[in-house]
Structures are given as C-alpha cells and as structure tokens.
Coordinates of N, CA and C and ligand atoms in Angstrom, one line a residue:
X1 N 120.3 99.2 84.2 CA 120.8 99.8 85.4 C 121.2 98.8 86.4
X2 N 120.3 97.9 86.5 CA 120.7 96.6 87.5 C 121.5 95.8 87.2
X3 N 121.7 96.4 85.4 CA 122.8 95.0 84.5 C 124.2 94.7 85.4
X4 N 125.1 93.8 86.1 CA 125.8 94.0 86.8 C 125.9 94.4 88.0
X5 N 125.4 94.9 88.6 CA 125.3 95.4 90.1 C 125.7 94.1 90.7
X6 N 126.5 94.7 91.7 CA 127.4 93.7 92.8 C 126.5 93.4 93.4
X7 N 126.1 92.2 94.1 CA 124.9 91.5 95.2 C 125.8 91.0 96.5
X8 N 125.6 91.2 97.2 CA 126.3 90.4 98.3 C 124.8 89.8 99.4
X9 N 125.6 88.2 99.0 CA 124.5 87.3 99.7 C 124.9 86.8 101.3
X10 N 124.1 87.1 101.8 CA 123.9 86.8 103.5 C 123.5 85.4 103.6
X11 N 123.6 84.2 103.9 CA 122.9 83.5 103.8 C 124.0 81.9 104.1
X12 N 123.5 81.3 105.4 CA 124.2 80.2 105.3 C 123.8 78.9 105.2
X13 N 123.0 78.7 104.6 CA 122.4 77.6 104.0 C 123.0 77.4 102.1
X14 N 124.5 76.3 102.3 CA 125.0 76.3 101.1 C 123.8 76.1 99.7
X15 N 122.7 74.9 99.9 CA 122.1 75.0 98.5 C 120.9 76.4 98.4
X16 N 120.8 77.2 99.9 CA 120.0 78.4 99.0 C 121.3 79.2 98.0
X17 N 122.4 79.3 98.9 CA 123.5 80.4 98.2 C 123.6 80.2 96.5
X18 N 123.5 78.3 96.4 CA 124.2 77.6 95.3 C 123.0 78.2 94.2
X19 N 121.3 78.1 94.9 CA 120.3 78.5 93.9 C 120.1 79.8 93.8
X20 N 120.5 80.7 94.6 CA 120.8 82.7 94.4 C 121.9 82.7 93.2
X21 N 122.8 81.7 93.1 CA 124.1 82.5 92.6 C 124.0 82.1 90.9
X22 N 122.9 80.2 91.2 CA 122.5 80.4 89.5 C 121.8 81.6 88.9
X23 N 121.2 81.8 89.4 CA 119.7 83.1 89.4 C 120.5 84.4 88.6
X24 N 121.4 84.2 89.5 CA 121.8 86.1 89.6 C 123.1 86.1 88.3
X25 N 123.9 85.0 88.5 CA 124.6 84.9 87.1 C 124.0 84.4 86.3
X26 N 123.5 84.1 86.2 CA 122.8 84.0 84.4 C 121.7 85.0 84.0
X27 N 121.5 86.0 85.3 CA 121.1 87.3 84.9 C 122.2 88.8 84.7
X28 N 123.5 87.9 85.0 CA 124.4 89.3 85.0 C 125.1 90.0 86.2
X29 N 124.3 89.3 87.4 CA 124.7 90.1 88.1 C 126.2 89.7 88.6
X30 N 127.0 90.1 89.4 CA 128.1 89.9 90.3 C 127.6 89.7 91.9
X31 N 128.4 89.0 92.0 CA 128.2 88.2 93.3 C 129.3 87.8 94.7
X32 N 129.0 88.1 95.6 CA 129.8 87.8 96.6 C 129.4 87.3 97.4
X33 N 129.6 86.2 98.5 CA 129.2 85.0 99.7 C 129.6 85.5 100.8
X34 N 128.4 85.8 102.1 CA 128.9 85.4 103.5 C 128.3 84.2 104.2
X35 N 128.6 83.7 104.7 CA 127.5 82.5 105.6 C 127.7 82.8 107.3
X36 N 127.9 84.3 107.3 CA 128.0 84.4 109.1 C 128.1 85.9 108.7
X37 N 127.6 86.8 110.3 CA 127.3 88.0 110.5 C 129.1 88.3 110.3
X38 N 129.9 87.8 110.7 CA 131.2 88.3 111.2 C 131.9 88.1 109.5
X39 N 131.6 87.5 108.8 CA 131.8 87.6 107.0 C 131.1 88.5 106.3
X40 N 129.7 88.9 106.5 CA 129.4 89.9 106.1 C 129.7 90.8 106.3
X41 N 130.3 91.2 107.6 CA 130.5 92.4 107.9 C 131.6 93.2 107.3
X42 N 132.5 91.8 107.2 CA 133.9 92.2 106.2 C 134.0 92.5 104.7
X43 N 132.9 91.5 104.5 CA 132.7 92.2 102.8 C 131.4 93.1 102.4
X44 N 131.2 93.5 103.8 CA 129.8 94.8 103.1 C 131.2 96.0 103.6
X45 N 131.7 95.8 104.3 CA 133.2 97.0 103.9 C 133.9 97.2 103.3
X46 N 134.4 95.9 102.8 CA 135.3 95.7 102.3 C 134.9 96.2 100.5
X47 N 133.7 95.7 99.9 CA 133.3 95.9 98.5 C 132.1 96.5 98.4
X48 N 131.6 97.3 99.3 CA 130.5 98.4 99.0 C 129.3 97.7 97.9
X49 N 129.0 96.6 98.3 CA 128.0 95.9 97.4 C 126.9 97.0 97.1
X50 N 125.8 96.9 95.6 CA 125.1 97.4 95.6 C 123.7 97.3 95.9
X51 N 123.3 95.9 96.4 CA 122.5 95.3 96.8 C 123.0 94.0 97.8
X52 N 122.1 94.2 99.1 CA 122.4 92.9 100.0 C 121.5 91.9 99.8
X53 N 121.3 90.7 99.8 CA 120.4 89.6 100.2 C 120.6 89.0 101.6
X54 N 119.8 89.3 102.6 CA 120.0 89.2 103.9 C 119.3 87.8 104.5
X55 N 119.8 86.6 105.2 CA 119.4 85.6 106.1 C 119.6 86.3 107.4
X56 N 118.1 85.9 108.4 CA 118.5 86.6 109.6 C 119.0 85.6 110.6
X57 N 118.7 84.3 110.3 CA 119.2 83.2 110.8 C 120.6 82.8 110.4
X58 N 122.2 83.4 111.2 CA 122.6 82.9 110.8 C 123.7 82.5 112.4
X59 N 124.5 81.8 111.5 CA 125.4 80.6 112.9 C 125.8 81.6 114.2
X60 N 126.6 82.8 113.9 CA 127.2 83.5 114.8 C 126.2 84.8 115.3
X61 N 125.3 84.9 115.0 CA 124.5 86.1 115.2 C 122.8 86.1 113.8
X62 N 122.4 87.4 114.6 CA 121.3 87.8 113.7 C 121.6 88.8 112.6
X63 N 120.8 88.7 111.6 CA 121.1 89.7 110.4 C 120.5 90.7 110.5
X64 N 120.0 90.7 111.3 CA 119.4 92.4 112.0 C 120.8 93.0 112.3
X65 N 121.9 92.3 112.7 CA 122.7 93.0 113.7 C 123.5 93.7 112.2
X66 N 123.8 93.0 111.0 CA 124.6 93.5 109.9 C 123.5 94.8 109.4
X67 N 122.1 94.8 109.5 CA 121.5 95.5 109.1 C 121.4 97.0 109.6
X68 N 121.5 96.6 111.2 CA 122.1 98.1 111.8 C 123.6 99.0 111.6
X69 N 124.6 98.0 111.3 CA 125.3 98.3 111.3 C 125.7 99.1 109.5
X70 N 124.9 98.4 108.5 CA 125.2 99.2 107.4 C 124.3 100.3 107.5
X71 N 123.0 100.3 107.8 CA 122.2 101.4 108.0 C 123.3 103.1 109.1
X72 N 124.0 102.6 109.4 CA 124.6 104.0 110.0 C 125.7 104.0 109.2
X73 N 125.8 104.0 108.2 CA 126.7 104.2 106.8 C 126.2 104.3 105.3
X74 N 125.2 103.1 105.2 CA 124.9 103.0 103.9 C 123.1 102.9 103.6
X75 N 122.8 103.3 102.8 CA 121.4 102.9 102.4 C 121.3 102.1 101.0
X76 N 122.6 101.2 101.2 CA 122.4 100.6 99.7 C 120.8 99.6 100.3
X77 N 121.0 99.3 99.0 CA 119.3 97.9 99.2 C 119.3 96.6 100.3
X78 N 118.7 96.4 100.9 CA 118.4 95.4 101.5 C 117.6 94.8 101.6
X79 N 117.4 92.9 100.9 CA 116.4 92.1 101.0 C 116.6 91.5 101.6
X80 N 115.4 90.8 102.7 CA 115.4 90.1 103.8 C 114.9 88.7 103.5
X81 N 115.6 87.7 103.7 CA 115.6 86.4 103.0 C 115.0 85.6 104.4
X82 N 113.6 85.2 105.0 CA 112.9 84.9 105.8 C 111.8 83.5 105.6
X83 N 111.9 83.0 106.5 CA 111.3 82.0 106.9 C 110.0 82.4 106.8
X84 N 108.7 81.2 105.9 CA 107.7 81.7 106.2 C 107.2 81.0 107.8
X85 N 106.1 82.5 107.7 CA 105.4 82.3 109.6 C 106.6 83.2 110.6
X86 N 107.4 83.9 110.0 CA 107.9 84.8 110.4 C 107.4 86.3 110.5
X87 N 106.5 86.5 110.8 CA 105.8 88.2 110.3 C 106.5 88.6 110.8
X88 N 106.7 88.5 112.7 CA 107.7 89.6 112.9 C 109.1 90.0 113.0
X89 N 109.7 88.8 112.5 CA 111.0 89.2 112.5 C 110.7 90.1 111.1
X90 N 110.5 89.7 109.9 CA 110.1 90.6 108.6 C 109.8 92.0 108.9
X91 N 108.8 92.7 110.2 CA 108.3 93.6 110.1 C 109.5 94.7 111.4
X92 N 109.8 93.7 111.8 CA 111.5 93.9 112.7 C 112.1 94.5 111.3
X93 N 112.8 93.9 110.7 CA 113.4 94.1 110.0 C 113.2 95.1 108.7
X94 N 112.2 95.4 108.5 CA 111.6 96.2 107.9 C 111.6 97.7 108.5
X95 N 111.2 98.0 109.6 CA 111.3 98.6 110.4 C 112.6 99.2 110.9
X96 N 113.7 98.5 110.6 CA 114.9 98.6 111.4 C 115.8 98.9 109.8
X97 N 115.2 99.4 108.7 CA 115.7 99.9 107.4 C 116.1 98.7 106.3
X98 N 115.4 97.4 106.0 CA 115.1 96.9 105.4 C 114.2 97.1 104.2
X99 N 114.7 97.2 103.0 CA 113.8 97.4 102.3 C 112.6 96.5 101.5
X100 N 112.9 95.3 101.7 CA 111.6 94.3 101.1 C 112.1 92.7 102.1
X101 N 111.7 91.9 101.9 CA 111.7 90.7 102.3 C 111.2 89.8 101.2
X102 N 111.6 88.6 101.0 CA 111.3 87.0 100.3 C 111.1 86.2 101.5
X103 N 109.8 85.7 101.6 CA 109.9 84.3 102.0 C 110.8 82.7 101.4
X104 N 111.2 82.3 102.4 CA 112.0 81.2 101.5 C 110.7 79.9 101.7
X105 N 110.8 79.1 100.2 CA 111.3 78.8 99.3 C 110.5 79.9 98.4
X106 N 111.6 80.7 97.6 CA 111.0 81.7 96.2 C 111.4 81.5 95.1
X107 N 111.2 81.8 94.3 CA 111.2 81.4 93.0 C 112.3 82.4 92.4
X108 N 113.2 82.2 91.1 CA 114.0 83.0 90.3 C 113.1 84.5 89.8
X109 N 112.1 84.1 89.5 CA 111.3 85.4 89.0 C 110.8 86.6 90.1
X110 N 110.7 86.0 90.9 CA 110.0 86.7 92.3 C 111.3 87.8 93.2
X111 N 112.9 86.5 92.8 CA 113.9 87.5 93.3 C 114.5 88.4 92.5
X112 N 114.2 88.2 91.2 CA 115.1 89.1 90.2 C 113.5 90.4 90.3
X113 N 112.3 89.9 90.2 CA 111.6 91.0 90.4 C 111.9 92.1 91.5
X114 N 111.9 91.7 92.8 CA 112.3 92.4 94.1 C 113.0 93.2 93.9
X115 N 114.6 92.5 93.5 CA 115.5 93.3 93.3 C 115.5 94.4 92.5
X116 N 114.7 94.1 91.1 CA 114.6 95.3 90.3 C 114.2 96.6 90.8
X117 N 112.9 96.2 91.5 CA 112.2 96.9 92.7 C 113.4 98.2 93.5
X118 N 113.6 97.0 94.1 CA 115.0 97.8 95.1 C 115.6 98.9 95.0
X119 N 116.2 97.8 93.5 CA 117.4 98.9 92.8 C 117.1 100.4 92.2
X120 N 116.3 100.1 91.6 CA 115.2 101.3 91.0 C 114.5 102.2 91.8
X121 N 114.4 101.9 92.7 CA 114.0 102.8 94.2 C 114.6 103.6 94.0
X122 N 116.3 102.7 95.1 CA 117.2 103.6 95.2 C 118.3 104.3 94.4
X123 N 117.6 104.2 93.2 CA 118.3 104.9 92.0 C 117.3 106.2 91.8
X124 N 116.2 106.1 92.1 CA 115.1 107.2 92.0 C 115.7 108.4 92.9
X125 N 115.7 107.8 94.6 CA 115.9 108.4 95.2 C 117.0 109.0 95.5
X126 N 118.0 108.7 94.8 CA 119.6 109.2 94.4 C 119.2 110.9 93.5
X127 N 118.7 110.5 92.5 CA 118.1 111.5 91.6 C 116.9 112.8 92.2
X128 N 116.5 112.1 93.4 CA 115.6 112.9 94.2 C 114.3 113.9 93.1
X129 N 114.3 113.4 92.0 CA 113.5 114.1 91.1 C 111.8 113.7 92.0
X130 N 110.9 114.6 92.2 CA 109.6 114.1 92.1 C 108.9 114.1 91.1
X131 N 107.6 112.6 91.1 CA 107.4 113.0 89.6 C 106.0 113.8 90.1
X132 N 105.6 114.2 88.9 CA 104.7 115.1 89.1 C 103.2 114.0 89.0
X133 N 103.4 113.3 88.0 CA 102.1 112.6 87.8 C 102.2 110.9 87.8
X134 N 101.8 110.1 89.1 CA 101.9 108.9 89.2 C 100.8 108.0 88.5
X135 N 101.3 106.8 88.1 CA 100.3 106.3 87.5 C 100.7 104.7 87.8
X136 N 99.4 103.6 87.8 CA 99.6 102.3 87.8 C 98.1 101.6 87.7
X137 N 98.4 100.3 87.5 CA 96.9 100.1 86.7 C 96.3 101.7 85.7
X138 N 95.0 102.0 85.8 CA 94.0 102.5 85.3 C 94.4 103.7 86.2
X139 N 95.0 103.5 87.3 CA 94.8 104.9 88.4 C 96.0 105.8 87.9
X140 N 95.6 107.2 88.0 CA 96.4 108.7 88.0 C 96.4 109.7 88.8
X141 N 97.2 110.0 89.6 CA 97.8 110.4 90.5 C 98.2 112.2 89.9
X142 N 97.5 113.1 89.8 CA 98.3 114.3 89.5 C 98.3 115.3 90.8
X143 N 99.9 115.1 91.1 CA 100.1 116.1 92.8 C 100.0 117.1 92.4
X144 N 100.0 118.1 91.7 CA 100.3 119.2 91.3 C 98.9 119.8 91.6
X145 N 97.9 118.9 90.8 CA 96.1 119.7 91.2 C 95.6 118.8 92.3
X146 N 96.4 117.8 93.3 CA 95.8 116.8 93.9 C 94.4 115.6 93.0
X147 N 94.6 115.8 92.5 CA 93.5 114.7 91.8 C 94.1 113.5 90.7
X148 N 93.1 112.7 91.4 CA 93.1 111.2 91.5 C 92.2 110.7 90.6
X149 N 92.5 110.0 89.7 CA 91.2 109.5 88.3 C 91.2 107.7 88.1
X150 N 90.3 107.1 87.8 CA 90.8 105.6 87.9 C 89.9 105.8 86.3
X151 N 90.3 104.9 85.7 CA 89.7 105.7 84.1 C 89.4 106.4 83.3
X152 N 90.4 107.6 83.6 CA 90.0 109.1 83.6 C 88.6 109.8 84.2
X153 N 88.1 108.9 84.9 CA 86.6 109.1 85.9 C 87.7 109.8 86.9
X154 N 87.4 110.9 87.7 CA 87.7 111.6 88.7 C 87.3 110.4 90.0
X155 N 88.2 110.5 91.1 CA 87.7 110.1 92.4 C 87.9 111.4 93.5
X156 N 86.7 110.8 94.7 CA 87.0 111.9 95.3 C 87.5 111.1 96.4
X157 N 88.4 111.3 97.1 CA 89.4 110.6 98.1 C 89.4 111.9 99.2
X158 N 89.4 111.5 100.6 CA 89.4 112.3 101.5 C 90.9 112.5 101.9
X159 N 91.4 113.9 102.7 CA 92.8 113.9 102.5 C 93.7 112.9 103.1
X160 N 93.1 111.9 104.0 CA 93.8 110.8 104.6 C 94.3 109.6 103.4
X161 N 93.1 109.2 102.5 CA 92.6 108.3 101.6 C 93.7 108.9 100.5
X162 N 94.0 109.9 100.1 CA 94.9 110.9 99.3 C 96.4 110.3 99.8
X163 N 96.6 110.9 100.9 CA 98.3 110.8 101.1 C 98.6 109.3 101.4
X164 N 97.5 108.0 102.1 CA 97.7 107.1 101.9 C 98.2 106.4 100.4
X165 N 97.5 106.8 99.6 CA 97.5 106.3 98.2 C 98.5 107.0 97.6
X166 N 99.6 108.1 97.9 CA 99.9 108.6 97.5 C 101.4 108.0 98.1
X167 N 101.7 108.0 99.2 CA 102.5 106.9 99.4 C 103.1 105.9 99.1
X168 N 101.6 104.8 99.5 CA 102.1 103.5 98.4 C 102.4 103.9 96.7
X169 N 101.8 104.9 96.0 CA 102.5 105.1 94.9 C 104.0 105.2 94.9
X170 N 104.4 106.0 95.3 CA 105.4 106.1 95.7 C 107.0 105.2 95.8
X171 N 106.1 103.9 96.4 CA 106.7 102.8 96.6 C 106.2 101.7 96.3
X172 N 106.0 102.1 94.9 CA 105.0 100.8 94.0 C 105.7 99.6 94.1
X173 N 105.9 98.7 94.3 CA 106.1 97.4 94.4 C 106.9 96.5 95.4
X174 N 106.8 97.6 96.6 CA 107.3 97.7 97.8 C 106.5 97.4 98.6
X175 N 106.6 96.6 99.9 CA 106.2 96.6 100.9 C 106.5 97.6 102.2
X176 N 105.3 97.8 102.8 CA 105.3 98.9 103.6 C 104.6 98.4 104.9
X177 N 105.3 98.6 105.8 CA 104.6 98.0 107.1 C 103.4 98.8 107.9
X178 N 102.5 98.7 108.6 CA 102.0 99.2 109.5 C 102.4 100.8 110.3
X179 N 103.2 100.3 110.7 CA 104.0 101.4 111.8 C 104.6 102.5 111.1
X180 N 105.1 102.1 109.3 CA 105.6 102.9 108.6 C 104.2 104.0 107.7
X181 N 103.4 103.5 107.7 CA 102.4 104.2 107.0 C 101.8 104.9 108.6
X182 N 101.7 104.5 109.0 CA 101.2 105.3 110.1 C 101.7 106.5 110.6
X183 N 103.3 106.4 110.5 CA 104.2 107.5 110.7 C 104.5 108.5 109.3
X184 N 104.0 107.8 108.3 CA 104.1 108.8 107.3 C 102.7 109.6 107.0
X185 N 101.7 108.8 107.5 CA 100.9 109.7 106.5 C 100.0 110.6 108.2
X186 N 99.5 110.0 109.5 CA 99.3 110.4 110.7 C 100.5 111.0 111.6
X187 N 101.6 110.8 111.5 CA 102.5 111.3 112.3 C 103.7 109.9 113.2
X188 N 103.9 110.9 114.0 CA 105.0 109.5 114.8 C 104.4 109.0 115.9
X189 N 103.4 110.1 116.5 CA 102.8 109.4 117.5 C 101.5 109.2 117.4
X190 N 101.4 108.5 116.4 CA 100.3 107.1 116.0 C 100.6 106.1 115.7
X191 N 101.9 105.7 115.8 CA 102.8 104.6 115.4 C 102.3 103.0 115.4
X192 N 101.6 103.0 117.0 CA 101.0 101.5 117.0 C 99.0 101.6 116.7
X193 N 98.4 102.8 116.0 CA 97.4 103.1 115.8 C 97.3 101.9 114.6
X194 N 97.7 100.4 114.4 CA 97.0 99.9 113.0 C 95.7 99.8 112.9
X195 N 95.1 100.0 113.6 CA 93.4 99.9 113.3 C 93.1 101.4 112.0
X196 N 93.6 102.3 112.5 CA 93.6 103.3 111.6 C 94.1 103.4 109.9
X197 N 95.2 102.4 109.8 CA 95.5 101.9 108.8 C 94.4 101.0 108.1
X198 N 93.6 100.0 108.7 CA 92.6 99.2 108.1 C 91.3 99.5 107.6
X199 N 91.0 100.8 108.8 CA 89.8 101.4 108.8 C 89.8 102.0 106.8
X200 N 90.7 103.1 107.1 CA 90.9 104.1 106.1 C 91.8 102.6 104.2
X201 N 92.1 102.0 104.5 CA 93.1 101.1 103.5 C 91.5 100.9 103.2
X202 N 91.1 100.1 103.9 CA 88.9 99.7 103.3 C 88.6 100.5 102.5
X203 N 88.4 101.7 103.0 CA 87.7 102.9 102.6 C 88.6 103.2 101.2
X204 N 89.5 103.4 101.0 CA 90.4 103.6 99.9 C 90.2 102.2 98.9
X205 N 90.5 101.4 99.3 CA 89.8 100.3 98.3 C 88.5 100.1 98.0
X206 N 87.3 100.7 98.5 CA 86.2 100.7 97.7 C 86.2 101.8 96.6
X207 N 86.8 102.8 96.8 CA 86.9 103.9 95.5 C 88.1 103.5 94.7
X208 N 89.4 102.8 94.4 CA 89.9 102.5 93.6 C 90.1 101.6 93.4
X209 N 89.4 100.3 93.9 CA 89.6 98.7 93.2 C 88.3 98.6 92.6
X210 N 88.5 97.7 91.6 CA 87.3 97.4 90.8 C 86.6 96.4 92.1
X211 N 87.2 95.7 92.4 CA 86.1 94.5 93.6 C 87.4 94.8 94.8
X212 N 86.1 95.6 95.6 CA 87.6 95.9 96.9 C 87.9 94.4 97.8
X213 N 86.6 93.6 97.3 CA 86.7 92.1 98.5 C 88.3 91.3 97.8
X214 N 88.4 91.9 96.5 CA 89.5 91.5 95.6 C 90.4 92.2 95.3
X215 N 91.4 93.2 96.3 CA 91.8 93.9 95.7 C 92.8 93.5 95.1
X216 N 93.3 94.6 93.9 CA 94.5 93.8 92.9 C 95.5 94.9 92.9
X217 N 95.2 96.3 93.3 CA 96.3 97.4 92.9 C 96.7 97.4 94.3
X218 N 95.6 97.2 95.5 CA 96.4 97.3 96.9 C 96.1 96.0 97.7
X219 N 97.4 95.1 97.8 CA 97.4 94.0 98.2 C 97.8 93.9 99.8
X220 N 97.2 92.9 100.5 CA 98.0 93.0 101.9 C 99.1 91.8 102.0
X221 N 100.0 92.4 102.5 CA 101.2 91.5 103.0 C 100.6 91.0 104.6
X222 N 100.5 90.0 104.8 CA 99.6 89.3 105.8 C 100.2 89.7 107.2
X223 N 100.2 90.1 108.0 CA 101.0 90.4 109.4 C 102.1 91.4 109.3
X224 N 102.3 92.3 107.9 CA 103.3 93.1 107.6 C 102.7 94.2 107.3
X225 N 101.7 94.4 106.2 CA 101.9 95.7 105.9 C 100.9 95.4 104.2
X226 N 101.1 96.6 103.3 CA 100.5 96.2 102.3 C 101.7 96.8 101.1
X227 N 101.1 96.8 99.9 CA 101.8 96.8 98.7 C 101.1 97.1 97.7
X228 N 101.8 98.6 97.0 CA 100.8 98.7 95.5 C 101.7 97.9 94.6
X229 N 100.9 97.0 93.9 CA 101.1 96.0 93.2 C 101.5 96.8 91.7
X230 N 102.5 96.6 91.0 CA 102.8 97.4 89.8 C 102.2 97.2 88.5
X231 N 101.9 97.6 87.9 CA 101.0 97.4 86.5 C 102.2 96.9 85.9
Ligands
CA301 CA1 119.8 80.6 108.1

C-alpha cells in the first residue's frame, strides 16, 4: 500500500534531504523537494503528495505555517522532522494536525517505520471500518462486550482506564499528546487537566504491563504525550 506513494519532503538542510531521498528510493517510494515554506506550498498543490515530511525550521518561515494551510484542505499524513529538546514545538505541531514527529538525527528504519504508521492510519480511516476486536502484545480489546484480557486472564479496567486504552489502541504506533487524550477520552474542557492523564496512564499500567516501572506496551513520549507501542 505504501509501495510508491509520493512523499514530499520539507526540509532545508541539503544532506538531511540527500539522506531521506536515499531511504525512500531504495524503498520505492517517489519523491519530491522543498527547502522553503513558499516551495512547499507550490508543490503540496501542485502534486497532491501522499505523505509530507515536514522541517519546522525553515529559511522563509515556519512549517507550522504549510501545516495549517494543508490541514484546511487535506488530511494527507504529516511527519514532523524536529530538533531534539524541542517538546514544544512537536506538541504545537501535533496539536495543530500533525500526525507523528522524528527527532533528527534518525535512522532509515525509524522513518520508513513512522511512515508505515501514517500511511496505514490514514488508509484505515478512509475505509472508516471499526474493528471490532483490538489486539497488541498479549492484550485484547473486545468493544462489542467491553472486555479487556491480557493472556486471555480477564482485566478489570475502570471506564476511564477503558476508553484511555482504547484510544491508544486505536492509534497503535502513534503518538498522542496530552491535550489530545484529554479531549478525547474527558472532554474539551479538560484540555490542560495533564495531571489527570498521569494519574489514570499509572493506574492503567499496573493492570496491563507486566512491570509497570517498565512499561513496554505504553511508552511515554517525554514532554509530548505517550504511545502504544506495536507488537
Ligand atoms: Ca531547518
């Protein structure tokens, strides 16, 4: 499904572009270069890319500014190509309809993973099928009777601990911010409640991690957000 998909890279640092463009052709993909907001802007119109790779640092502006501007048109994918020690531009950007972020320097395996991610999202979400029964690691997810099994052992999850977990399933290998789980699973006006997020994420990790001081199915993205990690 990803075999081919057009990429259009953001990014004005010629040797990152030169090490994206090995990556991505010798994985198949197709490729197109901006190195300024005012180039992207021309070829995210001009060629309907199926995936963006976004630098927010670029010469003539910020890549927030291309990000609002496809978001009131398009929901193709968007990775956010970030400096580390950046949390908040990342959680900006995330926030502002970004769908994942790389810290730079990342590796070939880390961006072709992401993207797969991405793509496969928003190929789900095109299809709008829900599944009935989620699964990753040992954990099973059946919405239909609400119940949750980590070994086929039943858990009992409270309904907060429920639609949290049921979420990040959701968007298995995705990062998900603070502000965003807060508005999905509490509402909109608990938006800056993250204490609420930590409290209840704890509590949820002692019933479905084997060592919650270790968790491995729900990871934190440090100053962002967290992430169910994909089996
Ligand atoms: Ca830059």
């Amino acid at each position: 499904m990803s075999e081919g998909a057009l990429v259009l890279v953001v990014e004005d640092e010629k040797e990152l572009r030169r090490f994206v463009r090995a990556a991505l052709t010798a994985h198949g993909y197709r490729m197109i270069e901006a190195s300024s907001v005012a180039e992207a802007k021309m070829l995210a119109t001009s060629h309907n890319p199926e995936i963006v790779l976004l630098d927010l640092g670029l010469p003539d502006g910020d890549g927030l500014e291309l990000l609002a501007m496809l978001r009131e048109w398009s929901r193709v994918p968007v990775i956010v190509l970030s400096a580390r020690g950046r949390e908040d531009d990342k959680v900006l950007a995330l926030d502002a309809g970004a769908d994942d972020y790389l810290t730079k320097p990342f590796g070939t395996n880390e961006l072709l993973a992401r993207m797969r991610v991405a793509l496969r999202h928003r190929a789900s979400d095109a299809v709008g099928g829900e599944e009935k029964v989620l699964t990753f690691g040992d954990v099973s997810i059946d919405r239909t009777k609400r119940l949750v099994a980590r070994g086929g052992q039943e858990l009992h999850l409270t309904p907060i601990e429920y639609r949290l977990l049921v979420l990040l399933a959701e968007h298995a290998g995705k990062v998900l911010t603070h502000r965003h789980i807060l508005k999905e699973v509490w509402g909109p006006t608990y938006a800056s409640q993250s204490h609420y997020v930590r409290v209840h994420m704890a509590e949820l990790r002692k019933k479905i991690e084997v060592d919650p001081s270790r968790p491995k199915l729900i990871v934190t993205e440090p100053g962002v957000g967290y992430r169910l990690r994909e089996a």
